[in-house]
PDB file of C-alpha atoms and ligand atoms in Angstrom:
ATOM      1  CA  UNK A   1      38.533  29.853 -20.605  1.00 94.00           C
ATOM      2  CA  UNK A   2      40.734  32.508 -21.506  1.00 94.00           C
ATOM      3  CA  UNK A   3      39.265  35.859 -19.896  1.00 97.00           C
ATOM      4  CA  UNK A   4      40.948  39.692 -21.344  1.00 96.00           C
ATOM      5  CA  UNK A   5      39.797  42.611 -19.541  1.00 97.00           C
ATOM      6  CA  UNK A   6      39.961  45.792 -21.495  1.00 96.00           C
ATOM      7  CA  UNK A   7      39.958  49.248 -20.858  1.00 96.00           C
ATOM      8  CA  UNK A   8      37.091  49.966 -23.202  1.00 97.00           C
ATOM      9  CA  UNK A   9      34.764  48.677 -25.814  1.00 98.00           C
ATOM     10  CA  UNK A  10      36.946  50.258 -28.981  1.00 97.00           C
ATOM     11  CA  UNK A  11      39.806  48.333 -27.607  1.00 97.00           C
ATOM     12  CA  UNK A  12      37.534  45.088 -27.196  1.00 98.00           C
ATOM     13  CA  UNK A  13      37.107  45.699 -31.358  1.00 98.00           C
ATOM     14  CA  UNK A  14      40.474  46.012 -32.090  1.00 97.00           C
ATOM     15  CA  UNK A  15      41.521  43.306 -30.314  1.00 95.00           C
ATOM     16  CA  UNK A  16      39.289  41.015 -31.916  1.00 97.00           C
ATOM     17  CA  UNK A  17      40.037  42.162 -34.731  1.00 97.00           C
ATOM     18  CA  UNK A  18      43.213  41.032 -34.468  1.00 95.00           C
ATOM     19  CA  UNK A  19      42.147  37.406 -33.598  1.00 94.00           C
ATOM     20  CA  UNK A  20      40.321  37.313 -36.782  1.00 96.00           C
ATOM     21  CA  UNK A  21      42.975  38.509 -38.838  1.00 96.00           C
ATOM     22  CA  UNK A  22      45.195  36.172 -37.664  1.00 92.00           C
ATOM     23  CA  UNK A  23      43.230  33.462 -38.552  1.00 92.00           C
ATOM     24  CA  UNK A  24      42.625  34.436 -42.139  1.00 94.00           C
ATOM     25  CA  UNK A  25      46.118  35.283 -42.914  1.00 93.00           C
ATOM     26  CA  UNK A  26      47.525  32.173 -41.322  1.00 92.00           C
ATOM     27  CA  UNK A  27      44.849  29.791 -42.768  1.00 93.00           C
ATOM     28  CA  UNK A  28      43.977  28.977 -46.595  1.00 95.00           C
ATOM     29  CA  UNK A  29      40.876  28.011 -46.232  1.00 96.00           C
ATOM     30  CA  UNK A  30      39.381  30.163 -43.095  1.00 97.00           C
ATOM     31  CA  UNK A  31      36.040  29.555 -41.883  1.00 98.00           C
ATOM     32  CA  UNK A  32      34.281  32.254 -39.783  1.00 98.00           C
ATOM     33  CA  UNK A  33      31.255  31.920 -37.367  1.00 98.00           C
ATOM     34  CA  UNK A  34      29.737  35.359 -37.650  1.00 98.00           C
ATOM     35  CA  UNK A  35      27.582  37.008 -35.070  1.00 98.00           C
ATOM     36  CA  UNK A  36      24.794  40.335 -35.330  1.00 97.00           C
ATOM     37  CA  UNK A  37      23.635  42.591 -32.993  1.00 96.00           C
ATOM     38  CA  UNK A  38      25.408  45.838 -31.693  1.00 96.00           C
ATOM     39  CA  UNK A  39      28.435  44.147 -29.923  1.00 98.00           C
ATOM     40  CA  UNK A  40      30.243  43.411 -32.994  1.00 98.00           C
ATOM     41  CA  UNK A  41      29.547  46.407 -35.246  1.00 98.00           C
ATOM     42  CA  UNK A  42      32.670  48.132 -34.403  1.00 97.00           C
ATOM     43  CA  UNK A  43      35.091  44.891 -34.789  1.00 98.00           C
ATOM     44  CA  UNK A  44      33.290  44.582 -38.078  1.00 98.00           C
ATOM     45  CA  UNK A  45      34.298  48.086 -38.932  1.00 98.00           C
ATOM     46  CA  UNK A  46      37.745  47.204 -37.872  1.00 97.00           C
ATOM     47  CA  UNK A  47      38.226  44.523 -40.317  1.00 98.00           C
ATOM     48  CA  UNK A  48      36.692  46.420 -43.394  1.00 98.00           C
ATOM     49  CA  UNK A  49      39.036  49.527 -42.074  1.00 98.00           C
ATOM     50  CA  UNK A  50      41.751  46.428 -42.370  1.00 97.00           C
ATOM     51  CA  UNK A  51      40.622  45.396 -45.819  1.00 98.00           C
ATOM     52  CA  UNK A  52      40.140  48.603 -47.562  1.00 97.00           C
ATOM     53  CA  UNK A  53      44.231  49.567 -46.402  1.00 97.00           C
ATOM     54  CA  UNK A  54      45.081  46.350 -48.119  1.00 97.00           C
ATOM     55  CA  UNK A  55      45.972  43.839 -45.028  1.00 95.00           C
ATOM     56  CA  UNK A  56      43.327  41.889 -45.281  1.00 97.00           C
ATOM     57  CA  UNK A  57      41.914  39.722 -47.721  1.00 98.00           C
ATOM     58  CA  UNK A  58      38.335  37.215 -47.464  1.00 98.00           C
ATOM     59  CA  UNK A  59      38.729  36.171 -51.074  1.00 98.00           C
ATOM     60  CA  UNK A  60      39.000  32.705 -49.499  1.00 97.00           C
ATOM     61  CA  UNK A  61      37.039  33.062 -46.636  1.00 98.00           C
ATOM     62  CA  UNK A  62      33.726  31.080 -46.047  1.00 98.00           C
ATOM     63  CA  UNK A  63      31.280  32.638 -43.340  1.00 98.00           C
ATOM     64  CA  UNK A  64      28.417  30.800 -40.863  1.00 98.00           C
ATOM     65  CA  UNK A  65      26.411  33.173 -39.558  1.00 98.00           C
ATOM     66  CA  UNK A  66      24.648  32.144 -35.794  1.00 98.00           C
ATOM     67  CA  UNK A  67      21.514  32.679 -36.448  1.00 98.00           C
ATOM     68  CA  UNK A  68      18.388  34.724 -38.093  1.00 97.00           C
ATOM     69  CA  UNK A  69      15.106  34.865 -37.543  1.00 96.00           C
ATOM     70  CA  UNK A  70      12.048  32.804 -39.000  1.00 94.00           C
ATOM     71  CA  UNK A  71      10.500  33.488 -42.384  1.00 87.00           C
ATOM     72  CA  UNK A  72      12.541  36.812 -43.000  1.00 88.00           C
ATOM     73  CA  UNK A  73      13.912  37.348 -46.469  1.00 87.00           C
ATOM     74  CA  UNK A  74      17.224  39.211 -47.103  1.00 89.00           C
ATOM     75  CA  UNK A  75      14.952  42.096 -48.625  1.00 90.00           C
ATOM     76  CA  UNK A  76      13.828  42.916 -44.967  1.00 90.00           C
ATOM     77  CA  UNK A  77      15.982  45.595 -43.383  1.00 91.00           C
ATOM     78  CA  UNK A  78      15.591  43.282 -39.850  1.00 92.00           C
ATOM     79  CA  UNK A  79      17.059  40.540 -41.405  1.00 94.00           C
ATOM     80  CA  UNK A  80      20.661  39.230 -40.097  1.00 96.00           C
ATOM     81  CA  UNK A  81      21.598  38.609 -43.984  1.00 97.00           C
ATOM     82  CA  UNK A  82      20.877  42.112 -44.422  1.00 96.00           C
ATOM     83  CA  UNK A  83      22.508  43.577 -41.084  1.00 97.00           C
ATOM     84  CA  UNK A  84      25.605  41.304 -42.181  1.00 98.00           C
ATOM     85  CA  UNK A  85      25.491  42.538 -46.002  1.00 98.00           C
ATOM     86  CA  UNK A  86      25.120  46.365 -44.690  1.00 97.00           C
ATOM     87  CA  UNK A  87      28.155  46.162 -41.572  1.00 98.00           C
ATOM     88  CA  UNK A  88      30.390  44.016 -43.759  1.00 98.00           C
ATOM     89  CA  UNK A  89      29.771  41.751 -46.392  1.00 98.00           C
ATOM     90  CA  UNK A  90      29.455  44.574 -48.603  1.00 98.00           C
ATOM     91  CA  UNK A  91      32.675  46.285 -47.712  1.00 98.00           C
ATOM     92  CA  UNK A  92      34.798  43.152 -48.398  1.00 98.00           C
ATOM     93  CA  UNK A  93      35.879  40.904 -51.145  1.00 98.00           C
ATOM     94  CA  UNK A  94      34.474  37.763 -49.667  1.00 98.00           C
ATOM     95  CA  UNK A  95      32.478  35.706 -51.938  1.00 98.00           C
ATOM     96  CA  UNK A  96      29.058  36.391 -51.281  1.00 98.00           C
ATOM     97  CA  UNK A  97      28.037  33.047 -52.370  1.00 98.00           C
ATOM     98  CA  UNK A  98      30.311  31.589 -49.217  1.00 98.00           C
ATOM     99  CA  UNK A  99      27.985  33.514 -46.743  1.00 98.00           C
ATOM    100  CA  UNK A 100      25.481  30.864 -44.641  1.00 98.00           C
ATOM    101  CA  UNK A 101      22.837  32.253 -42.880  1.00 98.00           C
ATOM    102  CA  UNK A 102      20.747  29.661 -41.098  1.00 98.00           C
ATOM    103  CA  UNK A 103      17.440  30.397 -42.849  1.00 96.00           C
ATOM    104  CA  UNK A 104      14.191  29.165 -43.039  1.00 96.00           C
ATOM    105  CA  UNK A 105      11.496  30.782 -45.631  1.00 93.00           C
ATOM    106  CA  UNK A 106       7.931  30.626 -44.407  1.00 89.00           C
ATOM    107  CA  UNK A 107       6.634  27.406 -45.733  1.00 92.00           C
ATOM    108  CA  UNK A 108       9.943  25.864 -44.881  1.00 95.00           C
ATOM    109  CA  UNK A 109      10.603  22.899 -42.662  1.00 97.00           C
ATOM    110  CA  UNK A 110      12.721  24.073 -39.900  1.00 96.00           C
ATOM    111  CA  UNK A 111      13.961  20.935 -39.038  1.00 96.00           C
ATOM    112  CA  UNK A 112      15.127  20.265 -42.254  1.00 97.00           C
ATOM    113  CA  UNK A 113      16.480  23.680 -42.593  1.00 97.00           C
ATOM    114  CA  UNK A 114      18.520  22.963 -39.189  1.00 98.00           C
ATOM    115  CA  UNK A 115      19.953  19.618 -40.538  1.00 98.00           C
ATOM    116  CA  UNK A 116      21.079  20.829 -44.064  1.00 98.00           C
ATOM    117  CA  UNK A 117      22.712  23.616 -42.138  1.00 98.00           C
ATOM    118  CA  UNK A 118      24.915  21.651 -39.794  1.00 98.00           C
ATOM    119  CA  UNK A 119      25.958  19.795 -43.449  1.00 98.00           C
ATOM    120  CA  UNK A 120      27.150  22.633 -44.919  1.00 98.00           C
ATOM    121  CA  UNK A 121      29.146  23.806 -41.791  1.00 98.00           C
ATOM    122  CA  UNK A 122      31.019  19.811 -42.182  1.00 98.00           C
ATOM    123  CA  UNK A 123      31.048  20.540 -45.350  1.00 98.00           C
ATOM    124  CA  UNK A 124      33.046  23.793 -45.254  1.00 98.00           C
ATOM    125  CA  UNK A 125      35.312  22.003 -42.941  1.00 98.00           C
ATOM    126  CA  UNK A 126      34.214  23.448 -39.322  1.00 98.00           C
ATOM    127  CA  UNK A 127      34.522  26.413 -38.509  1.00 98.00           C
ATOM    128  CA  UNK A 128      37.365  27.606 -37.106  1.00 97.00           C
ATOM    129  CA  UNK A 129      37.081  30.894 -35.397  1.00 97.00           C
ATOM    130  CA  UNK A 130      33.455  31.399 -34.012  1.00 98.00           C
ATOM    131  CA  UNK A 131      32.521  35.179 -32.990  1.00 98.00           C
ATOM    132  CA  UNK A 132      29.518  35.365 -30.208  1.00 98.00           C
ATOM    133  CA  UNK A 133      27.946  38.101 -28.211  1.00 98.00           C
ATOM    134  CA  UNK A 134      26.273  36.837 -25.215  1.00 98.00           C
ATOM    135  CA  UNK A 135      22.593  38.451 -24.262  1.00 96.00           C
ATOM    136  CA  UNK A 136      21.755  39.913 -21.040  1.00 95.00           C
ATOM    137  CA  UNK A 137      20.185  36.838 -20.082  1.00 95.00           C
ATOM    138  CA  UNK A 138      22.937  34.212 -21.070  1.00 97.00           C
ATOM    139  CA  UNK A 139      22.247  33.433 -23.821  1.00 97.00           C
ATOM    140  CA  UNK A 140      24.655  32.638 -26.917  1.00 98.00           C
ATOM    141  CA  UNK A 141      23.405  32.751 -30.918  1.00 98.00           C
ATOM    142  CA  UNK A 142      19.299  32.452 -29.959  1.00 96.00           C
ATOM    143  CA  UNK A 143      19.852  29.833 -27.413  1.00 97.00           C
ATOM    144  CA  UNK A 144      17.740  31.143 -24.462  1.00 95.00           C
ATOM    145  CA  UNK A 145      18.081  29.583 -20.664  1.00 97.00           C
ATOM    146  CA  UNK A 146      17.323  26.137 -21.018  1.00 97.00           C
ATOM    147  CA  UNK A 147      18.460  25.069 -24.065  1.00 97.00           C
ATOM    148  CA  UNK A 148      20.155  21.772 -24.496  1.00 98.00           C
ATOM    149  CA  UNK A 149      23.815  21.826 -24.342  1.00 97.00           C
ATOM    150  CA  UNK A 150      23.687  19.084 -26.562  1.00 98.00           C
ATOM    151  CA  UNK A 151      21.328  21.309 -29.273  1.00 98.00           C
ATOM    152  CA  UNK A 152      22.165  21.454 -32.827  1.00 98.00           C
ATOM    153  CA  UNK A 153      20.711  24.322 -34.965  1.00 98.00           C
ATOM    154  CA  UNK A 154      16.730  24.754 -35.132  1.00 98.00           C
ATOM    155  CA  UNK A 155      14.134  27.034 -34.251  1.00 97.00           C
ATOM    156  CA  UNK A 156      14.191  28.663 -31.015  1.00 97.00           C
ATOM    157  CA  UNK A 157      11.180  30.635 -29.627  1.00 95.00           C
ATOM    158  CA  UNK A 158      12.355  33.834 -28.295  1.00 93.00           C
ATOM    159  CA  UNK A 159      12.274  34.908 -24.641  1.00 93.00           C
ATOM    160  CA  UNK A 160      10.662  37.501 -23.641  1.00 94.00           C
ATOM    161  CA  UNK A 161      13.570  39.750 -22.109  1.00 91.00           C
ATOM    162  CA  UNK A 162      15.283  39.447 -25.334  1.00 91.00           C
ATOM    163  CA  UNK A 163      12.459  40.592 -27.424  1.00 93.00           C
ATOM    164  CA  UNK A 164      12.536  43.573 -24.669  1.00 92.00           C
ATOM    165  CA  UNK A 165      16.133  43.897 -25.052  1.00 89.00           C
ATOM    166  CA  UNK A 166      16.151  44.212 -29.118  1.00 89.00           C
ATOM    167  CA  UNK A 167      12.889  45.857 -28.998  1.00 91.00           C
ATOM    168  CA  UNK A 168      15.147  49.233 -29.210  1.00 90.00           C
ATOM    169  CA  UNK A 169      15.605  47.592 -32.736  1.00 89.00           C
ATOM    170  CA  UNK A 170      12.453  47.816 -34.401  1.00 90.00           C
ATOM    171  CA  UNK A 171       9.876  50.773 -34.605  1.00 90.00           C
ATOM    172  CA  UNK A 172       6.763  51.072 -32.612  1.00 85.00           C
ATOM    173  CA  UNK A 173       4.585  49.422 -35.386  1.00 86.00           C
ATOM    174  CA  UNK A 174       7.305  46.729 -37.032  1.00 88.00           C
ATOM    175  CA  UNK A 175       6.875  43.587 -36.664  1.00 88.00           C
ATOM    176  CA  UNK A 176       9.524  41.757 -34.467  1.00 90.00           C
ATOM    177  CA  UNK A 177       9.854  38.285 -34.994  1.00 92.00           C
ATOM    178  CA  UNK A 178       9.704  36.423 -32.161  1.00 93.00           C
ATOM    179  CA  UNK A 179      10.936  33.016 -33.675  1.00 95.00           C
ATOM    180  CA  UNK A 180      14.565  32.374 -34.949  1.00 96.00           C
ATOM    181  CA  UNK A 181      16.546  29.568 -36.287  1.00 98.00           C
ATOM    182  CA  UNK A 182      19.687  29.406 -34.661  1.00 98.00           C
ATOM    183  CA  UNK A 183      23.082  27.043 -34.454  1.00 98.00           C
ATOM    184  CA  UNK A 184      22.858  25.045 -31.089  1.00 98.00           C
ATOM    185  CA  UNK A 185      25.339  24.738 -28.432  1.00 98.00           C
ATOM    186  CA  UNK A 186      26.884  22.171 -29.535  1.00 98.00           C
ATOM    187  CA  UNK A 187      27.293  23.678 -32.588  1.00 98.00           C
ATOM    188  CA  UNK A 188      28.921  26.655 -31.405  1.00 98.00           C
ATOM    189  CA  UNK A 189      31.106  24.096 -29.344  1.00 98.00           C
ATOM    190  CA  UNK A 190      32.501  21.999 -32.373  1.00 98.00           C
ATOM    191  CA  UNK A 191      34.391  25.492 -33.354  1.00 98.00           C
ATOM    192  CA  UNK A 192      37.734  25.204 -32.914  1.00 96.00           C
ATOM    193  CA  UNK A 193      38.065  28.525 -31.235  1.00 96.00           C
ATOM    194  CA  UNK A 194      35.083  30.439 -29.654  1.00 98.00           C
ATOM    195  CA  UNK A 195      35.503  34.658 -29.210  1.00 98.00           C
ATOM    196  CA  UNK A 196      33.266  35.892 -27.222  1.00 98.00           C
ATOM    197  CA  UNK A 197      33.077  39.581 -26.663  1.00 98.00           C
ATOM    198  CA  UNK A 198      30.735  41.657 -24.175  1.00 98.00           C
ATOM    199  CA  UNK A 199      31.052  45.440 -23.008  1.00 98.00           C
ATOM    200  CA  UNK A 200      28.496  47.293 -21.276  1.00 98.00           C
ATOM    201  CA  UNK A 201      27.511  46.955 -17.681  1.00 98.00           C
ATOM    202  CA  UNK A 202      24.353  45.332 -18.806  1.00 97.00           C
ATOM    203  CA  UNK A 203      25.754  42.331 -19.759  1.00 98.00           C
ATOM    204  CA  UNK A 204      28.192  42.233 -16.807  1.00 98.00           C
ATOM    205  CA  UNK A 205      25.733  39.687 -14.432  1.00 98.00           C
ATOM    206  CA  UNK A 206      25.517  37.312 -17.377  1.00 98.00           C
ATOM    207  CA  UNK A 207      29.901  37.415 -17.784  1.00 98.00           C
ATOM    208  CA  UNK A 208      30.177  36.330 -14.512  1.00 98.00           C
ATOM    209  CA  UNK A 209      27.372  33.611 -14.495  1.00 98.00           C
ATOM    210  CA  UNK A 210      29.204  32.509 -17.624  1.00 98.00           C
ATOM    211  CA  UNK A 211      32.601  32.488 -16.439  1.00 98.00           C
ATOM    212  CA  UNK A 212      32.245  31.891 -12.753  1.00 97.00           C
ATOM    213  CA  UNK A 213      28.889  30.109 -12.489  1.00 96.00           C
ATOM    214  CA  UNK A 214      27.858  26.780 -12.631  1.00 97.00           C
ATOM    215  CA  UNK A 215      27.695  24.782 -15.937  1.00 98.00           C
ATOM    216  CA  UNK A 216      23.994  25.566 -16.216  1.00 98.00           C
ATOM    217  CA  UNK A 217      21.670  25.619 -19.684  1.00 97.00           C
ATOM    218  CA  UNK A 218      19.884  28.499 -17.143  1.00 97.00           C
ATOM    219  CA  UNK A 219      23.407  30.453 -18.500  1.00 98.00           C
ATOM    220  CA  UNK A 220      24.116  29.020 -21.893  1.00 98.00           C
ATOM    221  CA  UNK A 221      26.803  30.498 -22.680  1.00 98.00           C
ATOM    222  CA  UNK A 222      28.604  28.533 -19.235  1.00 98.00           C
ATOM    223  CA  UNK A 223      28.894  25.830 -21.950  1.00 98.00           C
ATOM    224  CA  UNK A 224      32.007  27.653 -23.346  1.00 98.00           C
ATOM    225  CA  UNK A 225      33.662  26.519 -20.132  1.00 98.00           C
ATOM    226  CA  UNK A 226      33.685  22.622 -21.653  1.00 97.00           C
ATOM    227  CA  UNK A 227      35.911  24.591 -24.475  1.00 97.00           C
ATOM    228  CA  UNK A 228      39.288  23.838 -25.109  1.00 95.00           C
ATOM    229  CA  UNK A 229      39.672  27.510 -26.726  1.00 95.00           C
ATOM    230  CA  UNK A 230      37.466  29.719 -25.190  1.00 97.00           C
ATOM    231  CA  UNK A 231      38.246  33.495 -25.591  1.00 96.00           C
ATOM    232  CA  UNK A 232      36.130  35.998 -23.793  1.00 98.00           C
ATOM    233  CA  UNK A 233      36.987  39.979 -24.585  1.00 98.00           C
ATOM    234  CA  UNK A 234      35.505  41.892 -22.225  1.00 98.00           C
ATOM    235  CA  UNK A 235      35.576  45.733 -21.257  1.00 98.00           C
ATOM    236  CA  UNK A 236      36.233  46.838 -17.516  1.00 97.00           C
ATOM    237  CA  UNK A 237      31.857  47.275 -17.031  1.00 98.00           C
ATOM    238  CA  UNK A 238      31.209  44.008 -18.555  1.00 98.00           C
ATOM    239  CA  UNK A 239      34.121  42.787 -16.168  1.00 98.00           C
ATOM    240  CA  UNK A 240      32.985  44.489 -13.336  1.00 97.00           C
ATOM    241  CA  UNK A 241      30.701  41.268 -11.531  1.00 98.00           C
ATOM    242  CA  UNK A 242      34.008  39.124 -12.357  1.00 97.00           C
ATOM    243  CA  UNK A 243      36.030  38.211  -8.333  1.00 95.00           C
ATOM    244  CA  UNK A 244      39.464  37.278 -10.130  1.00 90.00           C
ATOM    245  CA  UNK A 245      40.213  40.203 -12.286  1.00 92.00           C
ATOM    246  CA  UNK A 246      43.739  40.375 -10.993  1.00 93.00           C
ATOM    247  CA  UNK A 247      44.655  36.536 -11.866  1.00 94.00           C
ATOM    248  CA  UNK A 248      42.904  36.790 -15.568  1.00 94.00           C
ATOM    249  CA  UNK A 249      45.629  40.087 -16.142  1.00 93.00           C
ATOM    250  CA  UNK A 250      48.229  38.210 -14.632  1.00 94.00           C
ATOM    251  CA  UNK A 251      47.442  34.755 -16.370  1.00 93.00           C
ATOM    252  CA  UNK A 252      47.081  36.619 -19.799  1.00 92.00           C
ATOM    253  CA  UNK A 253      50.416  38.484 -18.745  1.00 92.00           C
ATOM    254  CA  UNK A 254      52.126  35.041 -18.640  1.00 93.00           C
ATOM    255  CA  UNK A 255      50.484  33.766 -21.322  1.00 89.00           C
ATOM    256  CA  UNK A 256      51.911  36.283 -23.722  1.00 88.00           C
ATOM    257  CA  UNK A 257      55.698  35.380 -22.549  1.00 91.00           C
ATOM    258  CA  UNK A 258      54.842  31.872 -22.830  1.00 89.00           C
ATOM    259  CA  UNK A 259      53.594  32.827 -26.166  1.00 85.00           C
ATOM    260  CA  UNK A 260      56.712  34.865 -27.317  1.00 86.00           C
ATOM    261  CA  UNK A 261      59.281  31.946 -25.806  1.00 88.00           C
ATOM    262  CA  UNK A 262      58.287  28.741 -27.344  1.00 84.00           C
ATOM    263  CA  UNK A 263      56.057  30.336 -30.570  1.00 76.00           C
ATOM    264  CA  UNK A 264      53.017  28.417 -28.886  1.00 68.00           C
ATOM    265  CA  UNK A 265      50.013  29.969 -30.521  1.00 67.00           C
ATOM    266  CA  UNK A 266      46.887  29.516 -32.038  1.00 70.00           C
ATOM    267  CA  UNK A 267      46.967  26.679 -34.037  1.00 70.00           C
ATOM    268  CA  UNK A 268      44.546  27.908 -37.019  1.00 70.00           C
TER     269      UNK A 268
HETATM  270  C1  LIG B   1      23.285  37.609 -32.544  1.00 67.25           C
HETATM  271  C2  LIG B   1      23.328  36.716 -31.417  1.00 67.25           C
HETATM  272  C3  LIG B   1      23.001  37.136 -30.037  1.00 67.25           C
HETATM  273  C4  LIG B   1      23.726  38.416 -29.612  1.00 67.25           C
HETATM  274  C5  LIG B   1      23.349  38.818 -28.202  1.00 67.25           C
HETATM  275  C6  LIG B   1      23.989  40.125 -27.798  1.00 67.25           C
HETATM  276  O1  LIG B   1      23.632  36.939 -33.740  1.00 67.25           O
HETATM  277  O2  LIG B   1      23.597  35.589 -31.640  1.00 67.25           O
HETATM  278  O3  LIG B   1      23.316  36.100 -29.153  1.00 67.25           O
HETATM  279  O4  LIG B   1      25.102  38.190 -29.694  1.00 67.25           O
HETATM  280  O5  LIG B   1      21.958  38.952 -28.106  1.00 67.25           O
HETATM  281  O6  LIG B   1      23.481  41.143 -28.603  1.00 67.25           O
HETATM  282  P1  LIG B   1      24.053  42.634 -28.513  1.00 67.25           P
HETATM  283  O7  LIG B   1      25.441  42.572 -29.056  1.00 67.25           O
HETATM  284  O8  LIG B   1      23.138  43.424 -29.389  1.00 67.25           O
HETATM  285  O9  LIG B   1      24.003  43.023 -27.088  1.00 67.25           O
END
């Protein structure tokens, strides 16, 4: 796990951004795992500021989103097709048609839902680049403590400290959803790079359970230390639980000279 400690949360963005522009100019065929929620508003801002002064294209990209919640339709301002379509699918030129959202209508089977959804991410190839928040509590997409680390995507039933924590997100007399479908962790895990990104001291306990604790489905997101290519961009709060901070600056210091002497980088 490759851990990046930033000054702040702008500089989180920017850096991210960069990761995902990278991949879509180097590869042909990009896919993107997309993630809501307010973590990665502002990288999303950074790569529509990228498109609209020409450097960035998604003509050809093809987007998985992690999740969304059960029997929501796009027309529902709460809905992650909608949060996606307002924060960036309709700044870009990416084909809207190329944009997955694991859904599942009411009157749906979820389980067939989940299955037909892990088909069209083999279909589209994998994806290669998979953005993730992590919650308060560990978790990663919707996967609360104790999911499988072997899950694939399906509906999850909401704790209840993350309907507290996105509680801020609906008003006093909405209706908050407290079922989801989302990709499982071994879903996530089959991306061939994972960038996570956390700021805020809130979600520093969870950062260092992930990066420091025990492989645990208590902390779901500790999965991402079984990945080959794990990225986590963090700001100096949600750093602040982390023992090694030194070694992760010096480790990404040499990793940037190894970098620059024998071209070794990512391998989109
Ligand atoms: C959203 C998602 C969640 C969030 C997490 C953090 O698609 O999968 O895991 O990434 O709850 O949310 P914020 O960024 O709002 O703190």
């Amino acid at each position: 796990m490759q851990v990046i400690i930033f000054d702040d949360a702008q500089h989180v963005a920017t850096n991210a951004a960069e990761w995902v522009a990278e991949l879509i100019n180097k590869n042909p065929k990009p896919v993107l795992g997309l993630a809501t929620g307010s973590t990665p508003i502002s990288l999303y801002q950074q790569l529509v500021n990228k498109h609209q002064a020409g450097q960035l294209s998604f003509k050809n990209t093809t987007s998985f989103n992690l999740d969304e919640y059960l029997g929501i339709d796009a027309s529902n301002a709460q809905s992650y097709r909608h949060f996606m379509n307002e924060n960036l699918f309709d700044h870009i030129d990416i084909d809207i048609s190329k944009t997955f959202l694991p859904t599942c209508a009411q009157g749906e089977n979820p389980r067939t839902q989940g299955l037909k959804y892990e088909e069209q991410i083999k279909q589209a190839g994998g994806v290669d680049l998979q953005i993730l928040g992590i919650g308060a509590n560990g978790h990663i997409g919707f996967n609360e403590p104790t999911s499988s680390l072997a899950s694939r995507t399906r509906i999850k039933t909401l704790t209840q400290q993350t309907l507290t924590d996105n509680s801020r997100l609906f008003d006093n007399n909405e209706f908050q959803p407290t079922l989801a479908m989302t990709m499982g962790i071994a879903t996530i895990l089959d991306a061939r790079y994972v960038l996570l990104i956390a700021t805020g001291e809130s979600k520093a306990k969870a950062v260092k359970d992930m990066v420091a604790g025990p492989l645990s489905a208590m902390c779901p997101a500790s999965a991402l230390q079984m990945h080959e290519n794990a990225i986590v961009l963090l700001d100096k709060a949600a750093a602040s639980q982390l023992e090694d901070q030194e070694y992760y600056q010096w480790a990404h210091d040499q990793n940037i000279k190894i970098n620059q002497e024998f071209g070794l980088y990512h391998n989109y």
